[in-house]
Coordinates of C-alpha atoms in Angstrom, one line a residue:
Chain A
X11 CA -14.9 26.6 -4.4
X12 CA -14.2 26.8 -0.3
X13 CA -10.7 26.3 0.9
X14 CA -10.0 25.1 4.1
X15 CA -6.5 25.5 6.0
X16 CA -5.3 22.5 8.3
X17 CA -2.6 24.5 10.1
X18 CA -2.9 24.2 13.7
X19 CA -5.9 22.5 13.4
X20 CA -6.8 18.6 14.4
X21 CA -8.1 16.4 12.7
X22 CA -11.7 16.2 13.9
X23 CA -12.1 19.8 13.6
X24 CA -11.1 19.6 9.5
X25 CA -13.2 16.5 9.4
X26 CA -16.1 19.0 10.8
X27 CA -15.5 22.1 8.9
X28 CA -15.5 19.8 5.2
X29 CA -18.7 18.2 6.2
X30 CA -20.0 22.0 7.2
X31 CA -19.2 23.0 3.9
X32 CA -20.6 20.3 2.3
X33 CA -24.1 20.5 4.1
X34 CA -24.0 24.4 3.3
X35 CA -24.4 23.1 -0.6
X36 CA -20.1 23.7 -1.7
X37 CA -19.6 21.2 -4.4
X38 CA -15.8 22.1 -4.2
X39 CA -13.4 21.5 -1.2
X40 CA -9.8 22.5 -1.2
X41 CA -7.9 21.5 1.7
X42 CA -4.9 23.2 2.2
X43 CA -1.9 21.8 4.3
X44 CA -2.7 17.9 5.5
X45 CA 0.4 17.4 6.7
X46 CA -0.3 13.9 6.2
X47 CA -2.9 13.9 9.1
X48 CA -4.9 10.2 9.5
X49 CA -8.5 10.1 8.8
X50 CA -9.3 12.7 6.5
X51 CA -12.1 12.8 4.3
X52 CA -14.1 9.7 5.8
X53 CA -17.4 8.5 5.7
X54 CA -18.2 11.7 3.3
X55 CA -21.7 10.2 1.7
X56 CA -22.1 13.6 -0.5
X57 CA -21.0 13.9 -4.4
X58 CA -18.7 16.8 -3.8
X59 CA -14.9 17.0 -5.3
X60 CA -12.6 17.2 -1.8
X61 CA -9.0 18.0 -2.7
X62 CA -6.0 17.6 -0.6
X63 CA -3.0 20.0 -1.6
X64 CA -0.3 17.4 -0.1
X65 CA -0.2 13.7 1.5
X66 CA -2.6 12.6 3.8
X67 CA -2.2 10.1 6.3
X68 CA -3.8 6.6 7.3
X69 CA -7.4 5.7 6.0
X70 CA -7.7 9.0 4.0
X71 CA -11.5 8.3 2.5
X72 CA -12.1 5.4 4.1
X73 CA -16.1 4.4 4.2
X74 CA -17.0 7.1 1.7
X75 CA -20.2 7.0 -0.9
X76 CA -20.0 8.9 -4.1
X77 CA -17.1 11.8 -3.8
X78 CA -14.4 12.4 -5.6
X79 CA -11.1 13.1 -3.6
X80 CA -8.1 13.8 -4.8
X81 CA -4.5 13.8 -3.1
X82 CA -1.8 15.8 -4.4
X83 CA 0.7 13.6 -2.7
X84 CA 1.0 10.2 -1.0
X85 CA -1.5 8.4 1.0
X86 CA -0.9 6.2 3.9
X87 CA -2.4 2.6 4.7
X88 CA -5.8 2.1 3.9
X89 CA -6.4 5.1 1.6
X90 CA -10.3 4.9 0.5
X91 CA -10.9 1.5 2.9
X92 CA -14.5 0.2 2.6
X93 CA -15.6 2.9 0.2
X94 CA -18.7 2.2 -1.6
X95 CA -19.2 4.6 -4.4
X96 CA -16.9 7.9 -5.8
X97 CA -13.9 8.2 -7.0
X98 CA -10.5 8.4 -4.8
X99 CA -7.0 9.7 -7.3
X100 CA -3.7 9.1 -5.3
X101 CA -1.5 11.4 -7.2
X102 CA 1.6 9.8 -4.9
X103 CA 2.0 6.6 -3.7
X104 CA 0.3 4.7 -1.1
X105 CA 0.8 3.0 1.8
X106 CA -0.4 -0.4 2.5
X107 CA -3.9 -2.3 2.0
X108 CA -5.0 0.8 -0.7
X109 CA -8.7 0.4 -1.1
X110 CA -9.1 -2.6 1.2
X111 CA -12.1 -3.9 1.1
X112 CA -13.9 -1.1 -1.3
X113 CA -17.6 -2.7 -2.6
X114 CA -17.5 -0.3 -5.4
X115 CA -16.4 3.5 -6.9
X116 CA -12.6 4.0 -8.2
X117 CA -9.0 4.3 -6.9
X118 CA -6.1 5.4 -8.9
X119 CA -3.0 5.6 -7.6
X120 CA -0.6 7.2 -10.3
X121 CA 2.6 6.0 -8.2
X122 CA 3.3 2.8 -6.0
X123 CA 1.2 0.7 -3.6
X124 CA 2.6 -1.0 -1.1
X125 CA 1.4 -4.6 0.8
X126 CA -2.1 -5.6 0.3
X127 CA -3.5 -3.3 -2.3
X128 CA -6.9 -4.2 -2.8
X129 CA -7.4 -6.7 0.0
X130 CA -10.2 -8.2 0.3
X131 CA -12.6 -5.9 -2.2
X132 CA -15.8 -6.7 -3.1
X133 CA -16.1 -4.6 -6.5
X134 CA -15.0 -1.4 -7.7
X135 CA -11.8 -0.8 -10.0
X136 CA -8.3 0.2 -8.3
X137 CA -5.6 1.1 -11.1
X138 CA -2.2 1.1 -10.0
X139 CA -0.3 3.2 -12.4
X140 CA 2.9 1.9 -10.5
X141 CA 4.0 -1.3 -9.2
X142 CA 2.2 -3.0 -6.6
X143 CA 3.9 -4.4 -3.7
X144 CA 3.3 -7.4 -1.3
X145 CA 0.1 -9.5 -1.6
X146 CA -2.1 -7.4 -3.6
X147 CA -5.6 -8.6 -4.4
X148 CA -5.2 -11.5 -1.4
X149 CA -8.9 -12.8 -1.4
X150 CA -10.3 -10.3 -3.4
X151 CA -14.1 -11.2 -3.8
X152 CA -15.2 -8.8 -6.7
X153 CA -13.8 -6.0 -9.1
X154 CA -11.1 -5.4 -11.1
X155 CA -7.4 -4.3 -10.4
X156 CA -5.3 -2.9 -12.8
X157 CA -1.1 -3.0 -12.2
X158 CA 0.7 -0.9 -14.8
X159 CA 4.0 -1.6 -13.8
X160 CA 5.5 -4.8 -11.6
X161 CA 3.6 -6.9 -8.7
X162 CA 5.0 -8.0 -5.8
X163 CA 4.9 -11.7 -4.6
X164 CA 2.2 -13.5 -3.8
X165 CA 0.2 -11.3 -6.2
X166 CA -4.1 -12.5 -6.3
X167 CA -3.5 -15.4 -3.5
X168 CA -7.0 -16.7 -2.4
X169 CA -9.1 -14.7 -4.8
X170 CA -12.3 -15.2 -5.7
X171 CA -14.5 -13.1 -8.6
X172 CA -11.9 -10.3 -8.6
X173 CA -9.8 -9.6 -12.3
X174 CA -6.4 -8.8 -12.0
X175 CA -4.4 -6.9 -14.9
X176 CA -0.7 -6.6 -14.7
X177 CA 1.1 -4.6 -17.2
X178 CA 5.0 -5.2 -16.2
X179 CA 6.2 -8.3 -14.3
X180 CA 4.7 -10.3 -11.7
X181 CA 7.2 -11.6 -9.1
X182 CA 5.4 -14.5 -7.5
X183 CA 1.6 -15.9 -8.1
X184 CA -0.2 -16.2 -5.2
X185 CA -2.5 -19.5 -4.4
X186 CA -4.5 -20.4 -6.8
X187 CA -3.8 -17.5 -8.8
X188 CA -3.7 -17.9 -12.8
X189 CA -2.5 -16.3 -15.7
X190 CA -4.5 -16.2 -18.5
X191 CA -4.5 -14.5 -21.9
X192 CA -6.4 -11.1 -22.2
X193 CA -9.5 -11.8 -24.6
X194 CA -11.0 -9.0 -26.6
X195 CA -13.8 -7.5 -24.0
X196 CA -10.7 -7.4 -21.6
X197 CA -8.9 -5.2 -24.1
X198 CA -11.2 -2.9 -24.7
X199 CA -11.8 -2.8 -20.8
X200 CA -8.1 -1.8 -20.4
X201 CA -7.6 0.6 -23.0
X202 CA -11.0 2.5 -21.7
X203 CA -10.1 2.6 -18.3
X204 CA -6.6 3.5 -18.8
X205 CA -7.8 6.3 -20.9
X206 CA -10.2 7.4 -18.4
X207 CA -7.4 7.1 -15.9
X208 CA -4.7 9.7 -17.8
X209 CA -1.6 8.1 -15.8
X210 CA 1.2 10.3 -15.0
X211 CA 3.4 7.8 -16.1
X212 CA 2.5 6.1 -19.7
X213 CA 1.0 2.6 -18.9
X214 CA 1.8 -0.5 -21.2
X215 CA -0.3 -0.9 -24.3
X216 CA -3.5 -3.3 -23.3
X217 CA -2.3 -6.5 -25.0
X218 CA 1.0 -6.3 -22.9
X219 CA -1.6 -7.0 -19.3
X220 CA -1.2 -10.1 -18.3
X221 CA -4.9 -11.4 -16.9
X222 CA -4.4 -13.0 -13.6
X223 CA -7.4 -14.6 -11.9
X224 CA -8.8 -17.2 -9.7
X225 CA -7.9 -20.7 -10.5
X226 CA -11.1 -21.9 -8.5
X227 CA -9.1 -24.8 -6.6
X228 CA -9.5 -23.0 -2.8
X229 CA -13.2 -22.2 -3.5
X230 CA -14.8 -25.4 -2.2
X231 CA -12.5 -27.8 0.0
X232 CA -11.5 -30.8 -2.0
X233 CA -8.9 -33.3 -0.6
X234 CA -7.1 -34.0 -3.8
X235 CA -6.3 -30.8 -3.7
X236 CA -4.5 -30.9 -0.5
X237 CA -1.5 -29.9 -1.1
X238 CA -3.1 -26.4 -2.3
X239 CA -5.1 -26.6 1.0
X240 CA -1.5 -27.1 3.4
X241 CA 0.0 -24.1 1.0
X242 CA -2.7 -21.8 1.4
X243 CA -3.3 -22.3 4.9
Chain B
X21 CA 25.8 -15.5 23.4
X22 CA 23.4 -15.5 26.3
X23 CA 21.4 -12.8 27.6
X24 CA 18.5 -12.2 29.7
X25 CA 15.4 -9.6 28.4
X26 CA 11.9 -9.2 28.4
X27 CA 12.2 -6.5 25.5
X28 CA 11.5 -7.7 21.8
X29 CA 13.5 -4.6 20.2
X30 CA 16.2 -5.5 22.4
X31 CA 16.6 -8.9 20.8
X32 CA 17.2 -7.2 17.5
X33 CA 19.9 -4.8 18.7
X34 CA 21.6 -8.0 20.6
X35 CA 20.8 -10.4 17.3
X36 CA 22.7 -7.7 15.0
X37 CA 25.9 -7.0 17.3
X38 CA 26.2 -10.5 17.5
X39 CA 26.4 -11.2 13.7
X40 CA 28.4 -8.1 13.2
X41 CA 30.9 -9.6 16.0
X42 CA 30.7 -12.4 13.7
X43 CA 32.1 -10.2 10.9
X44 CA 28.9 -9.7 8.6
X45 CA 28.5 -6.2 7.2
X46 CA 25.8 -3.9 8.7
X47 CA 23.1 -5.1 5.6
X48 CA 24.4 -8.5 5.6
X49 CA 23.1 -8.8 9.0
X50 CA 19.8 -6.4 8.5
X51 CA 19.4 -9.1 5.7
X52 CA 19.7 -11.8 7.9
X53 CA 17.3 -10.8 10.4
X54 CA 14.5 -11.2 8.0
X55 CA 15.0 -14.8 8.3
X56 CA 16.0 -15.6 11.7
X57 CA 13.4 -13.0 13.0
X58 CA 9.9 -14.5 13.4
X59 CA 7.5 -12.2 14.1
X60 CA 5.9 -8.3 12.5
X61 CA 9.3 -5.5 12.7
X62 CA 10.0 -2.5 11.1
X63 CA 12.9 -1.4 12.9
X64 CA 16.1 0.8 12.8
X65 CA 19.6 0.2 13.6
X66 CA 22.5 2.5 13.5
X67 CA 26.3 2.0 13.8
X68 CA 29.1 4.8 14.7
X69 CA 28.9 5.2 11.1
X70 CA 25.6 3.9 9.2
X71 CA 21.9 4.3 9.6
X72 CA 19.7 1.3 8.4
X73 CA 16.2 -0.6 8.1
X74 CA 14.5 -3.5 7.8
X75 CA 10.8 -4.4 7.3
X76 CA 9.2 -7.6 8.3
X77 CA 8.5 -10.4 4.9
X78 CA 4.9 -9.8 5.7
X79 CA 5.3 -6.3 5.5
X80 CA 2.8 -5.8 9.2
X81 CA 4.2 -2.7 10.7
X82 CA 4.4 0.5 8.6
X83 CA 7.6 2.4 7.8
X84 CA 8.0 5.5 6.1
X85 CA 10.7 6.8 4.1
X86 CA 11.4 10.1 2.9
X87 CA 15.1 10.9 0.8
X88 CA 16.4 14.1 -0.8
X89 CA 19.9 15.2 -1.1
X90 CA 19.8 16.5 1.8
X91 CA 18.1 14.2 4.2
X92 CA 16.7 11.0 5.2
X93 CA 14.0 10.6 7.2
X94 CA 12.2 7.6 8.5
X95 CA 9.1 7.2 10.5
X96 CA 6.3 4.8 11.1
X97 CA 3.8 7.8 10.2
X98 CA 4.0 10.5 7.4
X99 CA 3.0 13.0 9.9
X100 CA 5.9 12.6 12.0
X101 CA 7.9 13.6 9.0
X102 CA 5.8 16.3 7.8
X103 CA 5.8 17.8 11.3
X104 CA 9.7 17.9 11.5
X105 CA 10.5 18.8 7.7
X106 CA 8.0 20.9 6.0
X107 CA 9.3 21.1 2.5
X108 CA 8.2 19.7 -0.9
X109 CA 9.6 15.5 -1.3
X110 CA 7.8 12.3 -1.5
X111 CA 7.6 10.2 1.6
X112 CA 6.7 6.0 0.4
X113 CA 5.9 3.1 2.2
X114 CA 8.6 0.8 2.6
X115 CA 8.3 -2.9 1.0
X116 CA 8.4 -6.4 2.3
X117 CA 11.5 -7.6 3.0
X118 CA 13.4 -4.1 2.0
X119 CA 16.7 -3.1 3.7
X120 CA 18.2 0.0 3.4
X121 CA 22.0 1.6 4.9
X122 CA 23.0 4.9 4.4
X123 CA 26.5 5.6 5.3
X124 CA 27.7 9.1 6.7

């Protein structure tokens, strides 16, 4: 494994050596010291396991393809934005709009999100093994997003395709946003993925999620539905 | 109350002095603001005695916080705090709508 120090070092020049390292064939990156620099970690398109020994700042692996990265701290806004494949572990919190936008790969975050947590994605799984603040999953497309613990308001507004699990209490629903029963498949979905996910803190047992999901109304403009439209817009 | 600026912070230190004049407490008025104030804020305030925040409903503008029990320390960036106190503590993004006072 090659270990990297950040002290007195910018940010470019980390983002440099890691990819050096990488293209010399190291598997395993351990990045001492981020002092919760911005942009670290992106647009890594190698398999490798990057590990950051403390928080790291705005769009930590943002537009990455098939790593695993793991922060041993918090993360600020738009920790592993656009990612496409790989895994990104927040062992904090993070800061707003947490995999905004991701088309695919995994994000767990084994404290709090803030606003916007999975804006916008297009696929992927982000499991929030905290609460979830502020207009998370606001026109999600695709995916699935797990909320162990409470969700802010406005929780799934405008979604599309995208599934929503919450395990503790959701504080507003969003437009068009619904709350159905779990059925069987979604069950075993949650109990596999929070096994996979080995939460620092205990999540709720699967039939305590609530599923929340799109109630279709926004998705084709219908004027007895108008008073959906004035909400939502 | 009538005053003449072309700063938007300076609007919020004016807004809160006036409803402090008007004998709200330092939160009651941080409170406040996140009705009467249209518009993307995280901002801080301080009296002789208190240190306070406020963040925006639509939680736009990011805001840091970072508490032991033996600081506070607030910043749009986790760097900024990291830079200045290089211990172990967890620094979280502040919520919609939050307000916080700590008193000396």
């Amino acid at each position: 494994m090659a270990e990297l120090e950040c002290d007195g070092k910018a940010t470019r020049a980390i983002n440099a050596e890691i990819k050096k390292l990488i293209s010399e064939g190291e598997t395993r990156v351990f990045v001492r010291n981020p002092g919760a620099r911005h942009n670290l970690g992106v647009a890594i398109l190698e398999p490798v396991h990057l590990t950051f020994d403390g928080s790291v700042g705005y769009y930590c692996a943002g537009m990455v393809d098939g790593p695993t990265v793991e922060i041993r701290g918090s993360a600020g806004w738009g920790v592993a934005e656009s990612m496409m494949n790989g895994t990104v572990i927040v062992h904090g919190s993070a800061g707003n709009a947490a995999a905004a936008a991701i088309r695919g790969g995994t994000v767990v975050i084994h404290g709090d999100a803030a606003a916007r947590a999975g804006v916008s994605m297009k696929g992927g799984l982000v499991v929030i093994g905290g609460n979830c603040g502020y207009m998370a999953g606001f026109m999600a497309q695709k995916g699935t997003l797990i909320v162990c613990g409470d969700a802010g308001e406005a929780f799934a507004d405008s979604m599309y395709e995208t599934v929503c699990f919450v395990g503790g209490r959701v504080a507003d629903l969003g437009n068009d946003a619904v709350i159905e029963e779990p059925d069987e498949a979604d069950l075993r979905l949650l109990s596999e993925t929070l096994e996979r996910a080995r939460l620092r803190k205990p999540p709720p047992a699967p039939h305590n999620f609530k599923k929340v999901l799109a109630g279709r109304k926004l998705w084709n403009f219908d004027k007895r539905e108008w008073t959906t439209w004035r909400e939502a817009l | 109350m009538r005053f003449y600026t072309e700063n938007d912070s300076e609007i919020i230190g004016i807004y809160l002095a006036e409803r402090l004049f008007q004998g709200m407490t330092f939160e009651e008025a941080l409170k406040a603001s996140l009705v009467d104030l249209d518009g993307s804020f995280s901002y801080l305030a301080a009296t002789p005695d208190a240190l306070g925040f406020a963040k925006d409903p639509f939680a736009l503008k990011p805001l840091l916080v970072a508490e032991t029990d033996t600081f506070v320390a607030l910043a749009t960036e986790e760097v900024a705090i990291r830079a200045a106190l290089p211990d172990v503590y967890d620094a979280r993004e502040a919520q919609a709508k939050e307000v916080r006072v700590w008193r000396s």
